[in-house]
CSV table of C-alpha atoms and ligand atoms in Angstrom, one decimal:
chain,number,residue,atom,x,y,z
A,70,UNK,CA,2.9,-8.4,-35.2
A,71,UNK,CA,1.4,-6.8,-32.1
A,72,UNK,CA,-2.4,-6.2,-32.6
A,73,UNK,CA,-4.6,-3.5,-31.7
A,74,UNK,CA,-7.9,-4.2,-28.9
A,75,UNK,CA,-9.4,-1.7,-30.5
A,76,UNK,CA,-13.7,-1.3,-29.0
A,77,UNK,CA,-16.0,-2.7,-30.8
A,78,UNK,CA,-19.4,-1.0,-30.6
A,79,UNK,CA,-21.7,-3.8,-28.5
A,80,UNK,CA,-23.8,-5.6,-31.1
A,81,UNK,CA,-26.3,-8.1,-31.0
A,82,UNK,CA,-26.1,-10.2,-33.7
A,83,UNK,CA,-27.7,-13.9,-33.9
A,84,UNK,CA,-25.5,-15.3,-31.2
A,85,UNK,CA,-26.5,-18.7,-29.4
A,86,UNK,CA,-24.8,-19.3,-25.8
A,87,UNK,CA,-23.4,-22.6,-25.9
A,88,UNK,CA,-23.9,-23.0,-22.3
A,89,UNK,CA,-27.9,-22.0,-22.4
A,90,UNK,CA,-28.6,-21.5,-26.3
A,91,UNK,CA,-30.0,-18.2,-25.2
A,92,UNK,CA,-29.7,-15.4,-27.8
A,93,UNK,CA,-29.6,-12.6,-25.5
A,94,UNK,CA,-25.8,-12.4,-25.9
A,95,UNK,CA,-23.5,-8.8,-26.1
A,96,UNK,CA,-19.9,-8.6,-27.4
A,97,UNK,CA,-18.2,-6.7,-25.3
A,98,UNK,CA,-14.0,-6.9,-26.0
A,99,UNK,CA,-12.1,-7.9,-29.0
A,100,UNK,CA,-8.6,-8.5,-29.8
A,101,UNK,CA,-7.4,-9.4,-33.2
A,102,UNK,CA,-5.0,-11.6,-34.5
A,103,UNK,CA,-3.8,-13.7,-31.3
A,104,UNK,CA,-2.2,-16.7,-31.6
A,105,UNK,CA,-4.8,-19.5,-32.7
A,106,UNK,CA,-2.4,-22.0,-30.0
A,107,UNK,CA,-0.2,-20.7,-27.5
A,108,UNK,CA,0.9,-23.6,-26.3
A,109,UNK,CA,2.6,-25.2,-29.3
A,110,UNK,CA,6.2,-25.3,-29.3
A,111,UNK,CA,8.0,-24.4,-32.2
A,112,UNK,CA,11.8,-25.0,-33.4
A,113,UNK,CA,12.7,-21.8,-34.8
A,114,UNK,CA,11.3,-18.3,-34.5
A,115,UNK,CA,10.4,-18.3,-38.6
A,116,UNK,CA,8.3,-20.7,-37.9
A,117,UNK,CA,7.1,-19.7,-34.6
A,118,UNK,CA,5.9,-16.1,-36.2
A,119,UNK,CA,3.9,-18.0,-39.3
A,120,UNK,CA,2.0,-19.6,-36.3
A,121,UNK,CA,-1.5,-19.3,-37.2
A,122,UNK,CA,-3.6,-16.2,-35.9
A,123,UNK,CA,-7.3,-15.7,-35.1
A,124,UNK,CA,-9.3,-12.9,-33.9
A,125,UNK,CA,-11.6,-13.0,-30.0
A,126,UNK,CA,-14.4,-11.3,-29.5
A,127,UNK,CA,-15.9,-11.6,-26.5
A,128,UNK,CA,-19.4,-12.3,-25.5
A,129,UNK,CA,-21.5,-11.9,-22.4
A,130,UNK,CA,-24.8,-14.3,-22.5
A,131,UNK,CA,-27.4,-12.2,-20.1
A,132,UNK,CA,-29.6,-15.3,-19.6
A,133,UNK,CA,-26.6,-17.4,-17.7
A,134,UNK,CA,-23.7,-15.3,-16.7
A,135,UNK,CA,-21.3,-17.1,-19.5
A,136,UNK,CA,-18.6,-15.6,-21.8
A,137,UNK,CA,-17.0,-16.9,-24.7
A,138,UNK,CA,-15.4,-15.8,-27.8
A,139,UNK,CA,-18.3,-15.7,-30.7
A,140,UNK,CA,-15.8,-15.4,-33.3
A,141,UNK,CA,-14.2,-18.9,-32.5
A,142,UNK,CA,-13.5,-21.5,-35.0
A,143,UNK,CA,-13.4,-24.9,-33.9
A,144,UNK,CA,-11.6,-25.8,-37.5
A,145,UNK,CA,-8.6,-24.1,-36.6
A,146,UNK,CA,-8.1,-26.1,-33.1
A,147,UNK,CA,-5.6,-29.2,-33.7
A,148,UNK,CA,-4.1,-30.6,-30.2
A,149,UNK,CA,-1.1,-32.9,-31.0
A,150,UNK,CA,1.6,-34.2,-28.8
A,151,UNK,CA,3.6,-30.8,-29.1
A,152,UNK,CA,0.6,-29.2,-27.4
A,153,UNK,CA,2.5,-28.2,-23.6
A,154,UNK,CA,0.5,-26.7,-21.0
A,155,UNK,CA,1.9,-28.6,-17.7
A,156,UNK,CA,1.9,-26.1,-14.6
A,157,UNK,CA,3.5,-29.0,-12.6
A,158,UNK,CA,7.1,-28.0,-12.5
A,159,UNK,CA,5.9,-25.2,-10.0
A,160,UNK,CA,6.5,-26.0,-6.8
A,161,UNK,CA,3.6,-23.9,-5.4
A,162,UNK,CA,1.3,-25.4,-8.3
A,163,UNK,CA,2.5,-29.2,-7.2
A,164,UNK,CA,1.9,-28.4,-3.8
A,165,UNK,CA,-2.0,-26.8,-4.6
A,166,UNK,CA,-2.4,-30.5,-6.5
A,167,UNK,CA,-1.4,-32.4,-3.9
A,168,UNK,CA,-4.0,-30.9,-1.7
A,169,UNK,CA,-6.3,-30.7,-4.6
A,170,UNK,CA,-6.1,-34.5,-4.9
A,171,UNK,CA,-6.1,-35.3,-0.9
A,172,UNK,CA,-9.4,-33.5,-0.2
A,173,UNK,CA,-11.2,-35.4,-2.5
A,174,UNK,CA,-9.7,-39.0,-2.1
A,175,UNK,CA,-11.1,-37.8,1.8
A,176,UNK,CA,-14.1,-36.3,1.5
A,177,UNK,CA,-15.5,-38.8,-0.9
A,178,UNK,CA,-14.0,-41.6,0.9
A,179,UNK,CA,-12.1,-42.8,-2.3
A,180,UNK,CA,-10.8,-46.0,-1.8
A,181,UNK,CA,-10.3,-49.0,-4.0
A,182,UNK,CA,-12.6,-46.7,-6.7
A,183,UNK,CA,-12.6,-46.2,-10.6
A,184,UNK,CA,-11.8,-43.1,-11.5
A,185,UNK,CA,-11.4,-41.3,-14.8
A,186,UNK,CA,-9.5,-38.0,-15.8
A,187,UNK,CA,-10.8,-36.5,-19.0
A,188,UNK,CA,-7.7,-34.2,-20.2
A,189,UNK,CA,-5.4,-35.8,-18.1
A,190,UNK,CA,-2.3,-34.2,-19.5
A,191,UNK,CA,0.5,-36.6,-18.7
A,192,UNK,CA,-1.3,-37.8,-15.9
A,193,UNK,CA,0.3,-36.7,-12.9
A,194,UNK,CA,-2.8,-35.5,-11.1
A,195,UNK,CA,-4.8,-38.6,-11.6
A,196,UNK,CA,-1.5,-40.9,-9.9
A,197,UNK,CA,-1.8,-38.7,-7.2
A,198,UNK,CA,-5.7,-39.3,-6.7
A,199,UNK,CA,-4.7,-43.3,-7.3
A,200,UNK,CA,-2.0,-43.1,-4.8
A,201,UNK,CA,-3.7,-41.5,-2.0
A,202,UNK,CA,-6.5,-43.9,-2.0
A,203,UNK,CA,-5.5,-47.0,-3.6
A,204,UNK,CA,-7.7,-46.1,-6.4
A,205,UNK,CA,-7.5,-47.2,-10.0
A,206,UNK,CA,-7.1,-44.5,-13.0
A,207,UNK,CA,-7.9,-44.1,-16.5
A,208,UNK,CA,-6.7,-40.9,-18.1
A,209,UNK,CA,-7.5,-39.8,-21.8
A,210,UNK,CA,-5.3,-37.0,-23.6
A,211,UNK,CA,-4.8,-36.8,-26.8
A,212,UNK,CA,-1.6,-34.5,-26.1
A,213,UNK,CA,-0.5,-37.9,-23.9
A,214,UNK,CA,3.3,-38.8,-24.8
A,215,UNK,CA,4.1,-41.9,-22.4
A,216,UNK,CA,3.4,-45.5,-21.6
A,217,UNK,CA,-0.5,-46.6,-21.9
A,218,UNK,CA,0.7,-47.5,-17.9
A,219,UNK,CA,1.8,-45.6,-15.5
A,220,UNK,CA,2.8,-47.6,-12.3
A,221,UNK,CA,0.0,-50.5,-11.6
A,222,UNK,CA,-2.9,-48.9,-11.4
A,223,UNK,CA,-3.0,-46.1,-13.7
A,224,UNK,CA,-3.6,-46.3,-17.5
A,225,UNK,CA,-3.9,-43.6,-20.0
A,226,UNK,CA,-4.8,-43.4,-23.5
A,227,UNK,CA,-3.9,-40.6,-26.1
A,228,UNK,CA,-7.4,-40.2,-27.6
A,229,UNK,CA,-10.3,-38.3,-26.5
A,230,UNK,CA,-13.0,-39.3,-24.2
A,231,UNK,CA,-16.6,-40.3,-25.1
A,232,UNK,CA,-19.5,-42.5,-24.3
A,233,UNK,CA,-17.9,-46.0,-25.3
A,234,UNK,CA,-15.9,-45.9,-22.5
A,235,UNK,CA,-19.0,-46.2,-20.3
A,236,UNK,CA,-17.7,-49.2,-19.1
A,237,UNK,CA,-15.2,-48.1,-16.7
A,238,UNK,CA,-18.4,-47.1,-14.4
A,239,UNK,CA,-15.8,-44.2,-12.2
A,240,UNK,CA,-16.8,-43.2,-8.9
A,241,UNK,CA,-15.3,-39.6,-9.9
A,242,UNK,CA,-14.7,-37.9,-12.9
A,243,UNK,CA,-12.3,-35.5,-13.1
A,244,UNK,CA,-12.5,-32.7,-15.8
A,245,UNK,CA,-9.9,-29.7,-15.3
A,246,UNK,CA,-8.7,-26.6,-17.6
A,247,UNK,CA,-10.9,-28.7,-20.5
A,248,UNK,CA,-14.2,-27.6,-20.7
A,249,UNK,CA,-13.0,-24.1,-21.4
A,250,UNK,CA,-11.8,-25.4,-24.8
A,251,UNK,CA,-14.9,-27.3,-25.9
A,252,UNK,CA,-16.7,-24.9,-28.4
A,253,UNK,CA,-20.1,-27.5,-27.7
A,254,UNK,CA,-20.4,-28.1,-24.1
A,255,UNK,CA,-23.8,-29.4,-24.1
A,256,UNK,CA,-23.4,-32.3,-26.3
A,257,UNK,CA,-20.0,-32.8,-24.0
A,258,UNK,CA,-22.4,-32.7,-21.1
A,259,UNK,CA,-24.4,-35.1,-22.5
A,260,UNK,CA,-22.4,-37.3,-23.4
A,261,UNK,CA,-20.4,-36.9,-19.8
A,262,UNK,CA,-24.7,-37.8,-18.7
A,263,UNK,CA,-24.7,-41.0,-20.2
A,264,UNK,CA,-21.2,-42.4,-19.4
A,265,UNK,CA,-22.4,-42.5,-16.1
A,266,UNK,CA,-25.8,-43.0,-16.2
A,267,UNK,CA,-25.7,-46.5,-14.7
A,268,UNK,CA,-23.4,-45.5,-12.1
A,269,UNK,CA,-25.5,-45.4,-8.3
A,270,UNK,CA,-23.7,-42.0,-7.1
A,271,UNK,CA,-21.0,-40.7,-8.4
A,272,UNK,CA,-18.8,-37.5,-7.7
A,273,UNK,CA,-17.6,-35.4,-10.9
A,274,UNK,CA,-14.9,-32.4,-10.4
A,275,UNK,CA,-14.2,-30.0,-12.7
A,276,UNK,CA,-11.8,-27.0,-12.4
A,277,UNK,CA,-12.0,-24.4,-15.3
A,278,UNK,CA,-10.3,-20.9,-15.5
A,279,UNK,CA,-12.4,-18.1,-13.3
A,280,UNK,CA,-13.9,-15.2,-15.7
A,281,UNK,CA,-13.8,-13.4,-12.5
A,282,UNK,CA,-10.7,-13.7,-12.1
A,283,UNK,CA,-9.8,-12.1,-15.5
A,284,UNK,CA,-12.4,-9.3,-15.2
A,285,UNK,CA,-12.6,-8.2,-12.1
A,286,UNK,CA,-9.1,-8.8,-11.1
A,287,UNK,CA,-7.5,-7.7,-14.6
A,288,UNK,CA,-5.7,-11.0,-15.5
A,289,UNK,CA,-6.2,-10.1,-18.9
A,290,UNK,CA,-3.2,-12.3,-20.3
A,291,UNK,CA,-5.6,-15.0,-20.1
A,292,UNK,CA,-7.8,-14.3,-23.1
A,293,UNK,CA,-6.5,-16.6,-25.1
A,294,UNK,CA,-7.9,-17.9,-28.7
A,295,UNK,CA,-7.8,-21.9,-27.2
A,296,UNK,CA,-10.4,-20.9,-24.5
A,297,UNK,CA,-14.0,-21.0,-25.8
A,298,UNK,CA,-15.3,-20.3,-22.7
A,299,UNK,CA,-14.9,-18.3,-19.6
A,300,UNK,CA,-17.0,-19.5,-16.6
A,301,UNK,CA,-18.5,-17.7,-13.8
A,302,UNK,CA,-19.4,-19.2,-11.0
A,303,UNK,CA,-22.8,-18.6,-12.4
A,304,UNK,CA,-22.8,-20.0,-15.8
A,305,UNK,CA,-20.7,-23.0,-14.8
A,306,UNK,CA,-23.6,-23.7,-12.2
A,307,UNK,CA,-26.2,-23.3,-15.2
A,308,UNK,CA,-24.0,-25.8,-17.2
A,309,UNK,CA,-24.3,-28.4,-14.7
A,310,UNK,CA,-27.8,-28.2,-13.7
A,311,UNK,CA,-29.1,-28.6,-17.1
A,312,UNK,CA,-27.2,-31.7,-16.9
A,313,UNK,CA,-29.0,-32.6,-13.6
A,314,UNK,CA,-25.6,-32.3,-11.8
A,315,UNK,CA,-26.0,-30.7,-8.4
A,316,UNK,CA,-23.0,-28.4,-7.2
A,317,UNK,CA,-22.3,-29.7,-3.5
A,318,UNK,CA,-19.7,-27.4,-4.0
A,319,UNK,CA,-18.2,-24.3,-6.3
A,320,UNK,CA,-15.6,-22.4,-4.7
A,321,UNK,CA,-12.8,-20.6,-6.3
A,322,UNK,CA,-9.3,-22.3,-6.5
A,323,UNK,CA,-5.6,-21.5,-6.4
A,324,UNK,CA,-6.2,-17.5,-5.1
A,325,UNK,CA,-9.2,-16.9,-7.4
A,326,UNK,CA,-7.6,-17.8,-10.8
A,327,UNK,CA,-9.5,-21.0,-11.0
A,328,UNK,CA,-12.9,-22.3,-10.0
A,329,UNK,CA,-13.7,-25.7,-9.1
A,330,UNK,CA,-17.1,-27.8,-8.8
A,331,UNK,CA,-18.0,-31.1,-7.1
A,332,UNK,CA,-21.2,-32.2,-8.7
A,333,UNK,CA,-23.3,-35.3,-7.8
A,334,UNK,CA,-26.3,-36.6,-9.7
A,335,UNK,CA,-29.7,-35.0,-8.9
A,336,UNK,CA,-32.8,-37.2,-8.9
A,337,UNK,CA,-35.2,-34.5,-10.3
A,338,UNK,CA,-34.8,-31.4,-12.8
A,339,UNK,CA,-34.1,-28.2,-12.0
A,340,UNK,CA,-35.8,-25.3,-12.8
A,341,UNK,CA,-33.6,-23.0,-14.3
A,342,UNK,CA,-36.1,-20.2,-15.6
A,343,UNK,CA,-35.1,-18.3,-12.6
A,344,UNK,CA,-31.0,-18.3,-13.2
A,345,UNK,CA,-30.6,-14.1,-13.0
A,346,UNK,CA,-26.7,-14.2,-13.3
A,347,UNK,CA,-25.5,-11.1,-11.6
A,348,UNK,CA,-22.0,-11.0,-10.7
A,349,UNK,CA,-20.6,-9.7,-14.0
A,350,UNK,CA,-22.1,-6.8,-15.4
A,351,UNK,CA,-20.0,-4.6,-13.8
A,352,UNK,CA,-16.9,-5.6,-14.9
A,353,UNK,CA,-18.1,-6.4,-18.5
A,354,UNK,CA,-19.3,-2.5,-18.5
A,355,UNK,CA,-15.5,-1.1,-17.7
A,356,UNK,CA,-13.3,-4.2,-19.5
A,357,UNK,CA,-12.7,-3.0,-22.7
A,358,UNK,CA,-11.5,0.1,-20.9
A,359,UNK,CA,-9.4,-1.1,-17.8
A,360,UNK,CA,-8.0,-3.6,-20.5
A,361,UNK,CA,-7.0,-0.6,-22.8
A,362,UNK,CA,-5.6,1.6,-19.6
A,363,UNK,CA,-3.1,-1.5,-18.4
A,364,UNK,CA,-1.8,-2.4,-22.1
A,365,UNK,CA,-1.4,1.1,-21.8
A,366,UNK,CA,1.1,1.3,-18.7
A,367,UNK,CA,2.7,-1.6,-19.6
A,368,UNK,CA,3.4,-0.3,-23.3
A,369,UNK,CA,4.9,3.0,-21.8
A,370,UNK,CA,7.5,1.1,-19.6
A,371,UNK,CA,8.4,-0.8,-22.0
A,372,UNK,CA,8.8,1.7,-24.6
A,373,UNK,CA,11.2,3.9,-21.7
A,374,UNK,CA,13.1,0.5,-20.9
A,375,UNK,CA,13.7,0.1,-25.0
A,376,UNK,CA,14.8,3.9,-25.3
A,377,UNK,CA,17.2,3.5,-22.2
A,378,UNK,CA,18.6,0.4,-24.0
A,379,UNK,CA,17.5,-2.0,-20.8
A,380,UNK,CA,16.3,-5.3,-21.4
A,381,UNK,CA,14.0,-7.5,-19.9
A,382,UNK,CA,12.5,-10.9,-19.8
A,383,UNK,CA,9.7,-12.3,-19.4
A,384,UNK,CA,9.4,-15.5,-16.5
A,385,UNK,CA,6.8,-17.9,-18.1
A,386,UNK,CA,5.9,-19.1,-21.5
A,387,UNK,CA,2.1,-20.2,-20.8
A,388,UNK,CA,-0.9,-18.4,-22.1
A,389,UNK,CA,-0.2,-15.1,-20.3
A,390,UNK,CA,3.5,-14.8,-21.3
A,391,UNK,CA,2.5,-15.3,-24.6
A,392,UNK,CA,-0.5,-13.5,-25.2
A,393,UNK,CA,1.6,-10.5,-23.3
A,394,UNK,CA,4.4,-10.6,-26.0
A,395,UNK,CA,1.8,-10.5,-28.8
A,396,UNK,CA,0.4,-7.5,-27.7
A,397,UNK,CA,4.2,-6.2,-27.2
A,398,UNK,CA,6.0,-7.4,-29.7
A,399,UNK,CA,7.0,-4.0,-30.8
A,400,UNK,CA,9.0,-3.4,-27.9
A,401,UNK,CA,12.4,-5.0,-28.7
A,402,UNK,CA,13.9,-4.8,-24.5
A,403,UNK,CA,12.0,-8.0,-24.3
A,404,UNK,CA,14.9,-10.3,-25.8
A,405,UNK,CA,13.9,-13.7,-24.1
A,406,UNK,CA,11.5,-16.2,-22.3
A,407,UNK,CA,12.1,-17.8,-18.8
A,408,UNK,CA,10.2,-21.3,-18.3
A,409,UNK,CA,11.1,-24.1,-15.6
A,410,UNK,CA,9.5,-26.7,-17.8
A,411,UNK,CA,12.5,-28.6,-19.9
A,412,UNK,CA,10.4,-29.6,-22.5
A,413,UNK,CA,9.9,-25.7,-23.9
A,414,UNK,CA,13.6,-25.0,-23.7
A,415,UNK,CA,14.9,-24.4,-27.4
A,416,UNK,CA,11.9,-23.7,-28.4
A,417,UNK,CA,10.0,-20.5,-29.7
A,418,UNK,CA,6.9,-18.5,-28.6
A,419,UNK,CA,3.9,-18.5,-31.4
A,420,UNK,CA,3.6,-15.2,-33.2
A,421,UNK,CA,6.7,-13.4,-32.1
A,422,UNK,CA,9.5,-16.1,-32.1
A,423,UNK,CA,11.2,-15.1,-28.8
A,424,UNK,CA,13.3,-17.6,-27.9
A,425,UNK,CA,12.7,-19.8,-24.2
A,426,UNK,CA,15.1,-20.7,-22.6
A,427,UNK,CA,15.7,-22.5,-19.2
A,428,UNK,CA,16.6,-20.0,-15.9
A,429,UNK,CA,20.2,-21.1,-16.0
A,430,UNK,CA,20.1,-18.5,-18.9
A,431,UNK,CA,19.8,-15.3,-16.9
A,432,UNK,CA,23.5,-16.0,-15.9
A,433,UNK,CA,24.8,-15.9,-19.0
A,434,UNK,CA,22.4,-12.8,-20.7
A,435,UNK,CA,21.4,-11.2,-17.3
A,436,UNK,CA,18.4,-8.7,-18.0
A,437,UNK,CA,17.6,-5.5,-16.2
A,438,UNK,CA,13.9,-6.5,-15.8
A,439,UNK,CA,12.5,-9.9,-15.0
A,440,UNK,CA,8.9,-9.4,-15.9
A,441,UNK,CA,7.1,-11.6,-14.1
A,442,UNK,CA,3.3,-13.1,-15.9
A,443,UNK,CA,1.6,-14.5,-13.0
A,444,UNK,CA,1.2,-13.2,-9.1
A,445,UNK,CA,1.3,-16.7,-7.8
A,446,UNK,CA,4.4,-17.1,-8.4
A,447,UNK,CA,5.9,-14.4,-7.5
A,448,UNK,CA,7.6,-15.9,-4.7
A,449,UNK,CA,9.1,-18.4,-6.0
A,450,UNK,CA,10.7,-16.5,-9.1
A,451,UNK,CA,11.7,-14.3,-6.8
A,452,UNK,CA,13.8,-16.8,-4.8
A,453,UNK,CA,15.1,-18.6,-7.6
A,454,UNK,CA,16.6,-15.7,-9.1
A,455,UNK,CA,18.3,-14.5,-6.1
A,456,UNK,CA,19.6,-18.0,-5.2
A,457,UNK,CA,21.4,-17.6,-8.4
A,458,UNK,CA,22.5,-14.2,-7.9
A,459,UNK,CA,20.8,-11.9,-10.2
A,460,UNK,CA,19.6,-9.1,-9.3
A,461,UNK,CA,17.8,-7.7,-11.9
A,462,UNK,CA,14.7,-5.8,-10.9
A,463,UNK,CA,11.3,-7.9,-11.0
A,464,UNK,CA,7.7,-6.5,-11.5
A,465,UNK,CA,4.5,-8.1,-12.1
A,466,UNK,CA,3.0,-7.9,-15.0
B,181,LIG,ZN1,-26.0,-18.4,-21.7
C-alpha cells in the first residue's frame, strides 16, 4: 500500500492557477495513491485500507507564488460528520487559540459585534471570540455534530456558507484551515465579496497552512490529497487583492506552520501586474529531492527497527501521521496510533488500517519508539509519556 514519489519530469501542460488563472504553472512533486481523506474515521482496518486513493501532483504558478495539486478532483471530496480534524485537545494548540482569539477581539475593538466563522468545526474558536468580547457568532460546518446553539450567543449550522446569508452583516469573518480545500477560490472570494458588500468596514481573518513551511522547512507529511492549495505568503496576498481585500497584516502563525491574514476592504483596485512572487523557487528547485532523501532516512530506521524486532508508534493521527504511515506502510514495527482526541479512539487510519488508540494504551503495549509527527508538540508528548512512566525512546519525525 505504500506508494512510490517517484519525479516527474517538469511539464507544462494547460494548467490554469486557481488563485490568478495564469497558465504559467510547473509541476514539480508527485505522490501517488494517498489517501483521498485522511481525516475520516473508520471502524475497522478492512475498511479503513479500501479507503479511497488519489494521486498529487504538485504545481508552482510563476505568475503568483501559488501551489496546488493539478491532478485534484473535486468529485471525490465528500465532508460528512465523520470528517475529524480538531487540534483542540492540545494544550499548546488551545493555548495558541486563546491568544489567537484575544488579539483580535482587541485590536479590532470587538464588542457587542456579528461575527461569522466559515468552517467552524465544532465551534470552539468562534465561543471564544464571543466570549472575549460579548460578541454574537454564527458558525457554518457541514462536519458540525451539536446543538444549532451553543451557549446564548453562538449559533451554528451544519451546511456550508454562501451569499444568502448576507444578512448577518459580521464585523469579522473568520476563515481558517478552509480555503486550502476549496478547488475554486475565486468564485469563494467572490462570493465572500458580496456577503459583505453592504457592510461599512469590516475585518476578515483567515489562517491557511504555510507552503513555506512544508518546503522550506521539510514538513512534508502535510501534502495531503484534501488540500487544494498551498499558500505563500505571496499568493495568499494575490488572492486577496484581487478581491480588493487589503492585508493590514500577513504574518506566519503557530512557529511557521500556519499563516494568517487580517484583511479590510480597499476603496480602489489594485494593480496586480507587478506581483513577482519570489520566495519559492528555491525550494520548489530541490523538493522533489530533499523529500526523496528524508523518506529515505526515515525508511532505513524503520526498516533496522523491523529487523531488530522493535516496535514503534506513531503519536498523532492527523494528516501528517497519516500521510507518514502511507508512505511506510511496509514497515510492520509501526503496530499502532497515539491520538488525545476521544472521538478517533477505536477507530482506523485510511489506507493502512493501523489501529488508534488513546495514550492510556502505551501501558498496556509499550513500544520501543514513540514517533513523534509534529515538532510542536514535542513537549508535551514528551511529558505525557513520562508522567505515565514509559520510557520508550522518542524522535521526531
Ligand atoms: Zn497563480
Amino acid at each position: 500500500m505504500a506508494h512510490s514519489d517517484a519525479a516527474q519530469d517538469s511539464s507544462r501542460e494547460n494548467y490554469c492557477c486557481p488563485v490568478c488563472t495564469g497558465t504559467d504553472v510547473e509541476t514539480f512533486f508527485s505522490m501517488s495513491e494517498m489517501p483521498v481523506l485522511c481525516n475520516v474515521l473508520y471502524d475497522s482496518p478492512e475498511e479503513a485500507r479500501k479507503a479511497p486513493m488519489g494521486d498529487i501532483t504538485l504545481g508552482f504558478c510563476e505568475t503568483c507564488g501559488h501551489v496546488y495539486n493539478v491532478d485534484f478532483d473535486p468529485q471525490r471530496m465528500v465532508y460528512s460528520d465523520n470528517y475529524e480534524n480538531a487540534l483542540h485537545f492540545s494544550p499548546r494548540f488551545q493555548a495558541y487559540q486563546e491568544n489567537l482569539a484575544e488579539r483580535l477581539v482587541k485590536t479590532y475593538q470587538l464588542s457587542g459585534k456579528n461575527i461569522v466563522e466559515i468552517g467552524c468545526g465544532q465551534g470552539e474558536f468562534l465561543a471564544l471570540l464571543c466570549q472575549k468580547g460579548g460578541n454574537r457568532g454564527t458558525g457554518f460546518d457541514p462536519s458540525y455534530r451539536g446543538a444549532e446553539k451553543i451557549g446564548e450567543s453562538v449559533r451554528i449550522f451544519p451546511e456550508y456558507f454562501d451569499e444568502t446569508h448576507a444578512d448577518l452583516r459580521p464585523d469579522l469573518v473568520v476563515c481558517r484551515h478552509v480555503l486550502e480545500h476549496i478547488d475554486q477560490p475565486i468564485p469563494f472570494m467572490n462570493m465572500l465579496a458580496k456577503t459583505i458588500a453592504d457592510v461599512p468596514d469590516p475585518v476578515i481573518f483567515f489562517e491557511v497552512p504555510n507552503v513555506l513551511f512544508t518546503l522550506r522547512d521539510l514538513s512534508v507529511w502535510d501534502i495531503i490529497y484534501e488540500h487544494v492549495s498551498y499558500f505563500s505568503p505571496d499568493s495568499l496576498r494575490y488572492l486577496f487583492r484581487r478581491h480588493r481585500l487589503e492585508d493590514v497584516q500577513l504574518t506566519d502563525l503557530y512557529d511557521g506552520q500556519f499563516l494568517g491574514i487580517d484583511a479590510r476592504k480597499s476603496a480602489t483596485e489594485f494593480d496586480l501586474s507587478d506581483h513577482s512572487p519570489d520566495q519559492l523557487g528555491a525550494f520548489i528547485e530541490r523538493f522533489t529531492e530533499r523529500f526523496g532523501h528524508k523518506k529515505a532516512t526515515w525508511a532505513r530506521e524503520l526498516k533496522s527497527l523491523s529487523k531488530e524486532g522493535r516496535t514503534a508508534v506513531v503519536w498523532g493521527s492527523g494528516s501528517k501521521g497519516v500521510t507518514f504511515l502511507n508512505l511506510m506502510s511496509q514497515y510492520p514495527c509501526i503496530e499502532y496510533v497515539v491520538d488525545i482526541n476521544p472521538r478517533k479512539h477505536g477507530k482506523f487510519v485510511a489506507g493502512t488500517g493501523h489501529p488508534i488508540h488513546p495514550p492510556t494504551r502505551l501501558q498496556e503495549a509499550p513500544p520501543a519508539v514513540i514517533l513523534v509527527m509534529n515538532p510542536i508538540y514535542q513537549d508535551e508528548i514528551t511529558e505525557m509519556v513520562r508522567e505515565q512512566g514509559i520510557q520508550a525512546e522518542i524522535m521526531l519525525v
